[in-house]
Amino acid sequence: MPTANLKPEKKYLGKLWITVIRCAGLRKVQTIGEQDPYVEIEVNGKKQKTKTMHDVEFNPEFGERFHWDLENVESPVVFFRVWNENKMVLDDVIGDLKVPLAVLLAKEDMVQKIPLYRSMKRQIKSGSMMIKVEYFGDGGLPKAPKASRYGILSARYGTFSLAADVAGVLEERVANNKLTFHKGQTLRDYFGFDACANAEKRLIVCYLGEDGKPNRPVVYEDVREDTVIELINWNERKAEAEAAKFEEMASLHEKEAERIREAHEKALEKAAEEAKARAVANEEKKKMASELRALQEALARTQASLKQVEAKSASLESKLKTLNEASNANAEVKAKLRNESHTVAGLKGYVSRLKRHKARYETLQKDNQKSEENLNGLKKAYVSTFATLRATKDNVEKLATEAMNLKRTRPTGAWSFGSTSTEKKNEKVTCKNGHLVRLYPRNGGGWACDGRHNKGGCKSGCTGFYQLRGVTRYRCSACDFDYCGKCHDFLANGEKEPESWKERKVTCTKGHELRPERYNTNGWACDGRKEECGCLSGCTGFRQLSTVERFRCRACDFDLCGKCYNSKKAGIVPVGKTCYLKAHTGKYVYTANRHASAQSSTKGTKEAVRFKEIAPGRYVITSVDSGKNLQVDKSQGLCRFENQNEGAWETFKIEKHGNLIFLMSHLKTVVQVKPNGTMYAENTNRQAWEGLVVEV
């Protein structure tokens, strides 16, 4: 059974500062008179103490700061002891505390309250002490990962008020998805240090269980029985879920390909039926064409016979007329004329039959035209069906190929069915002397991007040295010239810098451009006083600006003073330019948190913003670091960097007064910065709290 593990705590190499602020609730150790307390601190064998506070009984104020240099110190322990100074006898111990440095550094807040005990063995409190711990250097317990593989949310070893964060240690000691604590083993042996020598300690682990809810088992200092904490490897679970999802996508693609294949076969069958019908129609057309030719020949013969009959009928009618005139004279002629009349009646019947044949021929000719029109329609339908079949065949082949690829390969990332890369330019990037800059393999962090001197600054937000550790570096060694990866890609793609501080055409209310007035009398007033921010020269009425520069539209009797004119001409804010917002507290607006606040003293990528004018006089403020837009909550007036929308909540009207700008939200309230740095839009004031300075 193991009783101790290797110490997880790395050696400390750095500077330690401890500030003793005050003590509270100290116990009474002096029977006569008032006690005189002072504090003694021992770190790594080096003791330092505060001044003695005379005639202070229980709550002395110290406010003293002490410094220790730690050089490869292993598991340093801080020993606090509060004494009562006596002049005639030895000093009395009021209370003490022995605690590892790792426990003091576990709290996020550097200012913390620690308890004091009567002795190292007796766990009886004798007061408390307020201290501030600052450490600059390397070493200590391993940090917990941002996303634990085993779902460990937190792990605290120690007492309620003094506990070390050991989540990183437990993350490294998981074996077969289990954390095991053996019977008879102590937590100080397991972790290699004692969280607090004066009190009973325990380990509280918070992790995600099988149902996704947090569990919080407790392991005490002296392990009374074997304790096993079953954990889940959430990374493996996630990979299995993604693999199952991709298998399902592959099966869906196969089903889709099968459905399209069946539709293709049905389309082929339909095309065969249409081809068969087209062949039958062609046969019918040939048969009707042959019949039409026979009828045309018969009609031609009939027309020739008709002409002969008509000629004969005309001659017979003339003869009949002659015979009628001579009938009275000759009976024999009458009988002959009677015979000829019968012949004429027969010829008339033949003529009527010929006319019926002609009508039937015209009907057949019309039917033939309709058949040709139907045949042309069938041809067009065949061409369209053939094109559809070809496109369907290409789609079926493409989907079948993708389905086969999905079956052959297992997913290691997202599925990709095509490339959507955009073609970009690839221009050569050179230094200031024309030498080609090349990728530099070593990046120690002690360099700065020379793109910060260009218009628009460095694209990575670099403003000086030691800010780009781990960033891709391009270098010209001959000229000692460097570019970061973003600046190099920006120049290689041939992109242009955004426009900044555009000069605008200043007009009156009717759109006429203002001109400088040569003759400036005192009998005028700046019309900028009628705007919400008022005149920038302080004009409130006539006869106040006798020595101020004047710009005028004579047609509309509209005037502006020099300050109002220059403010409108230069633009209110630098649209599209990387800039920074500075509050009245001297701090810059920090955009990396969800809630906007002015708490940063430096200008970097997380403080950089850009203005975008989405409508005349309406602007959106975007964080360069996260790409999210500043918005004002309708219910509370709280300012946040929430999302990338450009709606009413993210739109601001900007008013400029001198070098200050005021952000008016959609609620008609003005954004202000509280003394603690938080940003709200609560009222319509335009004082120092609401004013912001734009720095490019």
XYZ file of C-alpha atoms in Angstrom:
696
model
C 0.000 0.000 0.000
C 1.578 3.318 -1.042
C 1.902 5.926 1.699
C 3.356 8.846 -0.274
C 3.502 10.132 -3.820
C 5.979 12.269 -5.656
C 5.594 15.924 -4.792
C 3.511 17.616 -7.502
C 4.497 21.122 -6.401
C 7.253 22.699 -8.540
C 10.078 24.678 -6.953
C 9.449 28.390 -6.460
C 11.682 30.881 -8.280
C 10.552 34.495 -7.960
C 9.675 37.329 -5.610
C 7.148 37.115 -2.752
C 5.489 40.210 -1.216
C 3.285 39.953 1.890
C 1.435 42.986 3.225
C 0.076 42.887 6.808
C -3.008 45.096 6.724
C -4.663 44.627 10.134
C -5.572 42.165 12.901
C -9.035 41.745 14.372
C -10.470 40.088 17.503
C -7.101 39.314 19.166
C -7.347 37.475 22.472
C -6.288 39.159 25.735
C -2.918 37.864 27.053
C -1.856 40.810 29.270
C -3.593 41.024 32.607
C -2.432 44.495 33.621
C -2.598 47.406 31.220
C -3.129 47.318 27.483
C -1.192 44.874 25.289
C 1.224 46.021 22.523
C 0.895 43.606 19.542
C 3.256 43.135 16.598
C 3.394 40.523 13.777
C 6.343 38.249 12.905
C 6.465 36.414 9.537
C 8.929 33.635 8.705
C 9.437 32.357 5.123
C 12.197 29.864 4.223
C 14.038 30.564 7.476
C 14.015 34.368 7.066
C 12.006 36.302 9.672
C 10.611 39.819 9.369
C 8.331 41.691 11.750
C 6.143 44.787 11.857
C 6.309 47.765 14.135
C 4.819 47.405 17.605
C 1.367 49.011 17.950
C 1.305 50.431 21.489
C -1.843 50.641 23.559
C -3.957 48.773 20.961
C -5.910 45.964 22.486
C -7.633 43.858 19.852
C -7.741 45.499 16.381
C -4.335 46.954 15.450
C -3.750 48.520 11.993
C -0.284 47.799 10.487
C -0.207 48.367 6.672
C 3.410 47.161 6.289
C 4.801 45.262 3.261
C 7.624 42.661 3.342
C 9.660 41.040 0.568
C 11.368 37.613 0.145
C 13.443 36.291 -2.802
C 12.661 32.599 -3.455
C 15.341 30.731 -5.408
C 14.426 27.102 -6.197
C 12.593 26.743 -2.880
C 10.610 23.511 -2.538
C 7.177 23.722 -0.868
C 7.779 26.930 1.113
C 5.753 27.393 4.322
C 4.684 30.797 5.707
C 4.653 31.040 9.525
C 2.568 33.930 10.951
C 2.874 34.732 14.688
C 1.352 37.654 16.627
C 3.254 38.692 19.808
C 2.512 40.968 22.751
C 5.619 43.043 23.549
C 6.640 43.174 27.216
C 9.359 45.387 28.600
C 10.235 43.483 31.758
C 9.552 39.858 30.776
C 9.536 37.771 27.583
C 6.992 38.569 24.889
C 3.724 36.600 24.938
C 2.277 34.721 21.937
C -1.225 35.926 21.075
C -1.819 33.579 18.109
C -0.075 31.925 15.177
C -0.696 30.110 11.891
C 1.533 27.847 9.774
C 0.323 27.521 6.181
C 1.980 26.512 2.842
C 2.496 29.254 0.250
C 0.449 27.197 -2.277
C -2.661 27.636 -0.058
C -2.242 31.435 0.088
C -1.779 31.640 -3.717
C -4.877 29.467 -4.392
C -7.308 32.369 -3.843
C -8.128 34.605 -6.785
C -8.222 37.718 -4.579
C -4.776 38.732 -3.310
C -6.331 40.370 -0.192
C -7.520 37.598 2.155
C -8.461 36.933 5.756
C -6.632 34.161 7.667
C -7.419 32.761 11.174
C -5.017 32.748 14.140
C -4.802 29.893 16.671
C -3.511 29.852 20.263
C -0.822 27.258 19.492
C 0.240 24.851 16.734
C -1.423 21.914 18.481
C -4.587 23.424 19.973
C -7.203 24.306 17.361
C -8.640 27.250 19.310
C -8.966 30.527 17.429
C -7.459 33.637 18.936
C -8.377 36.209 16.268
C -7.852 36.845 12.547
C -5.468 38.742 10.257
C -6.090 40.576 6.957
C -3.115 40.171 4.551
C -2.281 40.727 0.885
C -0.093 38.111 -0.886
C 1.684 38.884 -4.185
C 3.980 36.449 -5.992
C 5.844 37.120 -9.255
C 7.682 34.114 -10.660
C 7.434 30.413 -11.514
C 6.619 27.307 -9.481
C 3.734 26.051 -7.383
C 1.005 23.512 -7.964
C 0.130 22.593 -11.573
C -2.774 24.623 -12.959
C -6.041 22.913 -13.769
C -6.838 22.771 -17.520
C -9.636 25.002 -18.796
C -11.525 21.923 -20.077
C -10.898 18.820 -17.933
C -10.840 15.496 -19.750
C -12.491 13.813 -16.768
C -15.025 16.537 -15.902
C -13.197 17.723 -12.740
C -14.735 21.131 -11.990
C -12.790 21.910 -8.790
C -10.775 20.240 -6.024
C -10.051 21.998 -2.704
C -7.668 20.514 -0.074
C -7.631 22.155 3.365
C -10.124 23.877 5.664
C -13.138 26.017 4.805
C -11.104 29.260 4.810
C -7.630 27.879 3.914
C -7.590 25.453 1.005
C -5.287 24.745 -1.950
C -6.541 24.236 -5.523
C -5.349 20.676 -6.371
C -7.506 20.084 -9.474
C -4.387 20.092 -11.671
C -2.732 17.466 -9.429
C -5.775 15.158 -9.543
C -6.012 15.589 -13.343
C -2.466 14.163 -13.663
C -3.063 11.286 -11.224
C -6.176 9.785 -12.819
C -5.507 6.127 -13.725
C -8.056 4.078 -15.683
C -10.622 6.835 -15.125
C -10.276 6.448 -11.341
C -8.892 8.410 -8.382
C -7.819 6.011 -5.593
C -7.104 6.905 -1.934
C -5.861 3.889 0.117
C -6.694 3.137 3.691
C -4.168 4.507 6.177
C -2.873 7.065 3.705
C -2.981 10.772 4.659
C -3.791 13.628 2.321
C -0.580 15.472 3.249
C 1.381 12.383 2.081
C -0.713 12.196 -1.084
C -0.189 15.852 -2.038
C 3.256 16.325 -0.466
C 2.317 19.224 1.850
C 0.070 20.066 4.830
C -2.634 22.612 3.927
C -2.958 23.896 7.506
C -1.070 22.593 10.533
C -3.536 24.046 13.043
C -6.846 22.558 11.850
C -8.529 19.410 10.573
C -8.354 19.194 6.775
C -10.315 17.436 4.046
C -10.469 17.124 0.271
C -13.666 18.120 -1.600
C -13.767 17.093 -5.277
C -16.475 18.419 -7.613
C -16.818 16.453 -10.870
C -19.470 15.597 -13.477
C -21.151 12.233 -13.029
C -22.773 9.851 -15.525
C -26.000 11.933 -15.554
C -24.042 15.154 -16.264
C -24.759 16.576 -12.782
C -21.950 17.607 -10.382
C -20.988 15.222 -7.549
C -19.071 16.381 -4.460
C -17.475 13.478 -2.483
C -15.419 14.338 0.637
C -12.118 12.621 1.569
C -10.841 13.323 5.113
C -7.209 13.832 6.187
C -6.737 10.305 7.568
C -8.281 7.939 5.008
C -10.175 5.358 7.063
C -10.995 3.006 4.154
C -10.120 2.636 0.502
C -11.865 5.403 -1.434
C -12.294 5.221 -5.233
C -13.805 8.062 -7.255
C -15.105 6.832 -10.616
C -14.581 9.444 -13.372
C -15.644 9.599 -16.995
C -13.352 10.446 -19.921
C -15.588 13.003 -21.596
C -13.211 13.410 -24.573
C -13.676 9.729 -25.495
C -17.444 10.059 -25.036
C -17.475 13.063 -27.335
C -15.379 11.262 -29.978
C -17.717 8.243 -29.884
C -20.773 10.484 -30.268
C -19.201 12.278 -33.240
C -18.278 8.950 -34.885
C -21.867 7.703 -34.496
C -23.151 10.974 -35.953
C -20.870 10.688 -38.983
C -21.907 7.027 -39.529
C -25.526 8.164 -39.549
C -24.686 10.877 -42.104
C -23.012 8.245 -44.338
C -26.088 5.999 -44.217
C -28.342 8.965 -45.052
C -26.179 9.778 -48.085
C -26.396 6.153 -49.239
C -30.208 6.230 -48.941
C -30.325 9.496 -50.877
C -28.139 8.014 -53.628
C -30.422 4.938 -53.820
C -33.499 7.162 -54.092
C -31.937 9.199 -56.928
C -30.881 5.970 -58.693
C -34.488 4.700 -58.581
C -35.734 8.038 -59.919
C -33.154 7.763 -62.742
C -34.406 4.284 -63.687
C -38.012 5.528 -63.751
C -36.975 8.437 -65.951
C -35.255 6.000 -68.350
C -38.424 3.892 -68.544
C -40.505 6.981 -69.253
C -38.060 8.041 -71.981
C -38.326 4.560 -73.598
C -42.134 4.835 -73.619
C -41.935 8.288 -75.196
C -39.509 6.990 -77.853
C -41.919 4.138 -78.655
C -44.843 6.577 -78.960
C -42.694 8.789 -81.177
C -41.945 5.800 -83.479
C -45.687 4.998 -83.745
C -46.400 8.645 -84.591
C -43.731 8.576 -87.309
C -45.357 5.469 -88.862
C -48.777 7.158 -88.775
C -47.250 10.225 -90.411
C -45.716 8.166 -93.220
C -49.030 6.375 -93.824
C -50.972 9.659 -93.909
C -48.356 11.181 -96.231
C -48.783 8.286 -98.716
C -52.560 8.633 -98.588
C -52.198 12.374 -99.095
C -50.030 11.879 -102.183
C -52.639 9.444 -103.655
C -55.444 11.923 -103.008
C -53.385 14.749 -104.549
C -52.876 12.662 -107.721
C -56.605 11.763 -107.873
C -57.511 15.425 -107.338
C -55.222 16.470 -110.180
C -56.880 13.939 -112.489
C -60.333 15.011 -111.332
C -59.522 18.687 -111.913
C -58.384 17.915 -115.465
C -61.568 15.903 -116.119
C -63.629 18.703 -114.540
C -62.143 21.237 -116.940
C -62.981 18.978 -119.878
C -66.521 18.424 -118.564
C -67.042 22.146 -118.005
C -65.900 22.865 -121.551
C -68.149 20.139 -122.874
C -71.040 21.378 -120.714
C -70.596 24.905 -122.091
C -70.669 23.631 -125.653
C -73.708 21.470 -124.846
C -75.541 24.377 -123.274
C -74.906 26.464 -126.386
C -76.137 23.590 -128.507
C -79.154 23.163 -126.199
C -79.995 26.800 -126.595
C -79.781 26.464 -130.341
C -81.860 23.301 -130.231
C -84.468 24.971 -128.020
C -84.773 27.729 -130.531
C -85.169 25.165 -133.318
C -87.323 22.697 -131.336
C -90.562 24.123 -132.527
C -89.480 23.516 -136.066
C -88.078 20.066 -135.861
C -89.469 17.270 -133.599
C -86.492 15.193 -134.412
C -84.290 17.932 -132.978
C -86.431 17.927 -129.762
C -85.899 14.227 -129.279
C -82.134 14.679 -129.742
C -82.197 17.630 -127.395
C -83.973 15.466 -124.778
C -81.203 12.897 -125.000
C -78.561 15.611 -124.653
C -80.278 17.001 -121.528
C -79.993 13.604 -119.826
C -76.272 13.655 -120.610
C -75.926 17.114 -119.088
C -77.701 15.946 -115.868
C -75.238 13.055 -115.562
C -72.306 15.433 -116.004
C -73.681 17.722 -113.261
C -73.836 14.753 -110.842
C -70.226 13.958 -111.700
C -69.259 17.574 -110.994
C -70.942 17.447 -107.556
C -68.970 14.270 -106.714
C -65.756 16.015 -107.714
C -66.587 18.899 -105.345
C -67.084 16.445 -102.436
C -63.647 14.910 -103.171
C -62.094 18.375 -103.086
C -63.643 19.124 -99.640
C -62.299 15.802 -98.274
C -58.814 16.658 -99.592
C -58.855 20.014 -97.788
C -59.896 18.257 -94.511
C -57.049 15.750 -94.882
C -54.604 18.609 -95.492
C -55.675 20.310 -92.215
C -55.284 17.006 -90.297
C -51.784 16.668 -91.760
C -50.805 20.149 -90.437
C -52.061 19.235 -86.937
C -50.017 16.009 -87.027
C -46.851 17.979 -87.921
C -47.454 20.381 -84.990
C -47.882 17.415 -82.587
C -44.653 15.879 -83.924
C -42.704 19.134 -83.295
C -44.015 19.209 -79.700
C -42.867 15.611 -79.177
C -39.393 16.559 -80.487
C -39.061 19.442 -77.984
C -40.242 17.221 -75.094
C -37.683 14.575 -76.097
C -34.816 17.120 -76.117
C -35.830 18.486 -72.661
C -36.189 14.962 -71.197
C -32.784 13.955 -72.582
C -31.083 17.011 -70.947
C -32.813 16.264 -67.605
C -31.680 12.634 -67.774
C -28.076 13.664 -68.421
C -28.061 16.112 -65.435
C -29.661 13.437 -63.209
C -27.025 10.918 -64.270
C -24.181 13.355 -63.351
C -25.744 14.015 -59.905
C -26.143 10.277 -59.257
C -22.491 9.617 -60.125
C -21.298 12.486 -57.884
C -23.396 11.367 -54.876
C -22.323 7.747 -55.365
C -18.649 8.791 -55.315
C -19.168 10.828 -52.113
C -21.012 7.911 -50.478
C -18.152 5.533 -51.312
C -15.631 8.021 -49.842
C -17.714 8.287 -46.677
C -17.764 4.504 -46.284
C -14.024 4.107 -46.852
C -12.823 6.800 -44.380
C -13.530 7.256 -40.654
C -14.168 10.862 -39.508
C -11.428 12.611 -37.538
C -12.970 16.040 -37.881
C -15.847 17.650 -39.754
C -17.108 16.114 -43.085
C -16.153 18.083 -46.161
C -17.852 17.650 -49.573
C -15.970 20.353 -51.453
C -13.512 23.141 -51.191
C -14.651 26.690 -50.553
C -11.263 28.332 -50.537
C -11.070 31.809 -51.989
C -8.324 32.835 -54.290
C -6.053 35.466 -52.757
C -3.111 37.444 -53.982
C 0.399 36.372 -53.002
C 2.531 39.474 -53.146
C 6.084 39.544 -51.780
C 6.435 41.233 -48.378
C 9.666 43.176 -47.876
C 11.324 45.221 -45.150
C 11.861 48.987 -45.308
C 15.019 48.429 -47.421
C 13.337 46.104 -49.957
C 14.665 42.770 -48.581
C 12.279 39.799 -48.555
C 11.125 38.867 -45.028
C 11.139 35.122 -44.255
C 9.535 32.882 -41.640
C 11.716 32.905 -38.494
C 11.625 29.581 -36.546
C 12.728 30.899 -33.133
C 10.266 33.052 -31.181
C 11.465 33.875 -27.675
C 9.038 36.755 -27.147
C 11.717 39.466 -26.861
C 10.731 41.207 -30.112
C 8.093 43.591 -31.467
C 6.206 43.806 -34.784
C 7.420 46.750 -36.901
C 3.913 46.897 -38.393
C 2.997 49.018 -35.349
C 4.661 51.980 -37.126
C 2.416 51.583 -40.217
C -0.887 53.311 -40.758
C -3.474 51.371 -38.720
C -0.867 49.850 -36.362
C -0.042 46.166 -35.818
C -2.845 43.756 -36.740
C -2.049 41.661 -33.641
C -2.329 44.747 -31.392
C 1.428 44.947 -30.635
C 2.565 48.270 -29.180
C 6.001 47.318 -27.802
C 8.425 44.501 -26.989
C 7.657 41.271 -25.094
C 4.017 41.103 -26.229
C 4.085 38.457 -28.997
C 5.327 35.227 -27.383
C 4.073 32.278 -29.486
C 2.954 34.488 -32.440
C 4.200 33.617 -35.964
C 7.262 35.752 -36.783
C 8.663 36.914 -40.168
C 12.127 38.538 -40.075
C 14.785 40.317 -42.152
C 17.971 39.574 -40.192
C 20.065 42.032 -42.217
C 17.917 45.027 -41.180
C 16.639 43.682 -37.795
C 13.068 44.072 -39.132
C 10.099 41.928 -37.963
C 6.465 41.363 -38.948
C 3.876 39.292 -37.063
C 1.835 36.687 -38.951
C -1.282 38.873 -39.253
C 0.617 41.901 -40.612
C 2.524 39.654 -43.086
C -0.711 38.046 -44.394
C -2.394 41.470 -44.570
C 0.398 42.868 -46.788
C 0.758 39.624 -48.816
C -2.953 39.728 -49.753
C -2.636 43.297 -51.071
C -5.321 44.686 -48.730
C -5.693 48.377 -47.944
C -5.921 50.188 -44.660
C -9.415 51.361 -43.591
C -10.253 55.016 -43.957
C -9.967 57.112 -40.819
C -11.234 60.515 -39.724
C -12.805 61.410 -43.072
C -13.103 65.077 -43.869
C -16.707 65.873 -44.570
C -18.521 68.573 -46.442
C -20.099 70.881 -43.865
C -23.520 72.184 -44.949
C -26.448 74.116 -43.569
C -29.840 72.574 -42.865
C -30.751 72.764 -46.586
C -27.524 71.169 -47.849
C -25.621 74.330 -48.931
C -21.882 74.225 -48.245
C -20.648 76.755 -45.643
C -17.997 79.314 -46.651
C -15.634 81.352 -44.426
C -17.029 84.845 -43.800
C -14.492 87.594 -44.500
C -16.260 90.333 -42.534
C -16.971 89.232 -38.950
C -19.124 91.621 -36.961
C -20.398 90.998 -33.461
C -24.064 90.806 -34.422
C -24.300 87.050 -35.068
C -24.597 83.754 -33.140
C -23.468 80.180 -33.804
C -26.397 77.952 -34.850
C -24.570 75.015 -33.224
C -26.090 76.193 -29.931
C -29.444 74.727 -31.081
C -28.000 71.173 -31.189
C -28.160 68.812 -28.215
C -24.498 69.329 -27.216
C -24.629 73.084 -27.764
C -21.975 75.335 -29.307
C -18.389 74.187 -28.729
C -17.317 77.826 -28.252
C -19.926 78.276 -25.502
C -22.224 80.578 -27.516
C -25.768 80.901 -26.132
C -26.994 84.009 -28.006
C -26.105 86.987 -30.229
C -23.147 89.383 -29.805
C -20.832 86.882 -28.059
C -18.411 85.859 -30.864
C -16.789 89.057 -32.143
C -13.265 87.544 -32.364
C -14.229 83.964 -33.296
C -13.789 82.549 -36.823
C -17.114 82.486 -38.699
C -18.478 80.139 -41.452
C -21.724 81.183 -43.147
C -24.431 80.210 -45.662
C -25.817 83.576 -46.841
C -28.772 82.042 -48.675
C -30.160 80.460 -45.474
C -28.642 82.898 -42.909
C -26.918 79.938 -41.196
C -23.678 80.395 -39.153
C -21.180 78.121 -37.379
C -18.204 79.088 -35.253
C -14.727 77.742 -36.067
C -14.799 74.988 -33.421
C -18.216 73.634 -34.486
C -17.183 73.803 -38.171
C -13.905 71.910 -37.646
C -15.641 69.289 -35.482
C -18.186 68.534 -38.226
C -15.555 68.609 -40.995
C -13.144 66.221 -39.287
C -15.820 63.639 -38.455
C -17.026 62.642 -35.003
C -15.067 59.356 -34.686
C -12.435 57.489 -36.783
C -14.720 55.135 -38.736
C -13.034 51.770 -39.546
C -9.850 52.648 -37.602
C -8.506 50.653 -34.655
C -8.802 52.952 -31.636
C -9.247 52.973 -27.841
C -11.885 54.515 -25.523
C -10.466 56.264 -22.428
C -12.754 57.087 -19.480
C -12.544 59.982 -16.988
C -10.757 57.591 -14.571
C -7.777 57.318 -16.953
C -8.592 53.632 -17.673
C -9.353 52.128 -21.088
C -12.519 50.178 -21.944
C -11.805 46.414 -21.659
C -13.719 44.317 -24.258
C -12.678 40.737 -23.415
C -15.325 40.328 -20.661
C -19.037 40.086 -21.309
C -19.799 43.180 -19.218
C -18.096 46.296 -20.567
C -15.902 48.112 -18.056
C -13.110 50.709 -18.014
C -10.496 48.849 -15.962
C -7.375 48.476 -18.137
C -4.283 50.685 -17.897
C -2.712 49.486 -21.183
C -3.683 49.628 -24.836
C -3.736 46.182 -26.455
C -5.896 43.917 -28.609
C -8.446 43.364 -25.802
C -8.931 47.144 -25.444
C -9.103 47.915 -29.197
C -12.444 48.823 -30.849
C -13.649 49.958 -34.273
C -16.512 52.332 -35.188
C -18.847 51.446 -38.082
C -21.378 53.946 -39.464
C -24.447 51.887 -40.482
C -26.683 54.927 -41.093
C -26.149 58.708 -41.127
C -25.277 59.616 -37.534
C -25.735 56.011 -36.274
C -22.694 53.960 -35.248
C -21.858 50.420 -34.082
C -18.851 49.832 -31.740
C -17.113 46.468 -32.396
C -14.466 44.716 -30.269
C -11.334 43.924 -32.323
C -10.558 40.934 -30.061
C -13.929 39.083 -30.068
C -15.778 40.720 -32.998
C -18.808 41.356 -30.737
C -20.722 44.647 -30.712
C -21.386 46.870 -27.683
C -25.077 46.883 -26.682
C -27.219 48.445 -23.934
C -29.621 46.159 -22.027
C -33.169 47.529 -22.245
C -34.197 46.506 -18.716
C -31.114 47.441 -16.642
C -29.151 49.799 -18.914
C -26.045 47.587 -18.514
C -23.434 47.796 -21.317
C -22.258 44.450 -22.720
C -20.250 42.935 -25.570
C -22.906 40.278 -26.239
C -23.143 39.303 -29.940
C -22.442 40.407 -33.530
C -25.894 41.861 -34.267
C -26.358 45.390 -35.656
C -29.844 46.098 -34.343
C -31.337 48.920 -32.275
C -29.672 47.752 -29.025
C -26.201 47.957 -30.659
C -26.734 51.363 -32.334
C -25.452 54.624 -30.804
C -25.764 58.287 -31.677
C -22.439 60.026 -30.985
C -22.172 63.649 -29.862
C -18.809 65.406 -29.763
C -17.951 68.206 -27.349
C -14.336 69.337 -27.657
C -12.180 66.222 -27.337
C -14.952 64.280 -25.542
C -17.620 62.109 -27.163
C -20.944 61.055 -25.624
C -22.627 57.734 -26.597
C -26.444 58.042 -26.713
C -28.197 54.642 -26.689
C -31.545 53.599 -28.200
C -33.131 54.367 -24.773
C -32.199 58.109 -25.141
C -29.781 57.634 -22.233
C -26.041 58.418 -22.251
C -23.374 55.806 -21.424
C -21.427 56.647 -18.234
C -18.474 55.054 -16.404
C -18.865 54.435 -12.667
C -15.909 54.950 -10.284
C -15.428 51.153 -10.134
C -15.183 51.009 -13.968
C -18.603 49.478 -14.813
C -20.502 51.055 -17.729
C -24.250 51.883 -17.580
C -26.683 54.024 -19.574
C -28.927 55.460 -16.827
C -29.526 59.168 -17.444
C -29.204 61.940 -20.019
C -26.377 63.897 -18.332
C -23.299 64.987 -20.284
C -20.758 65.470 -17.529
C -17.230 64.099 -16.951
C -18.573 60.616 -16.020
C -20.296 60.325 -19.414
C -17.385 61.703 -21.488
C -14.999 59.383 -23.373
C -11.780 60.224 -25.232
C -10.998 58.448 -28.546
C -7.306 57.589 -28.948
C -6.062 56.168 -32.249
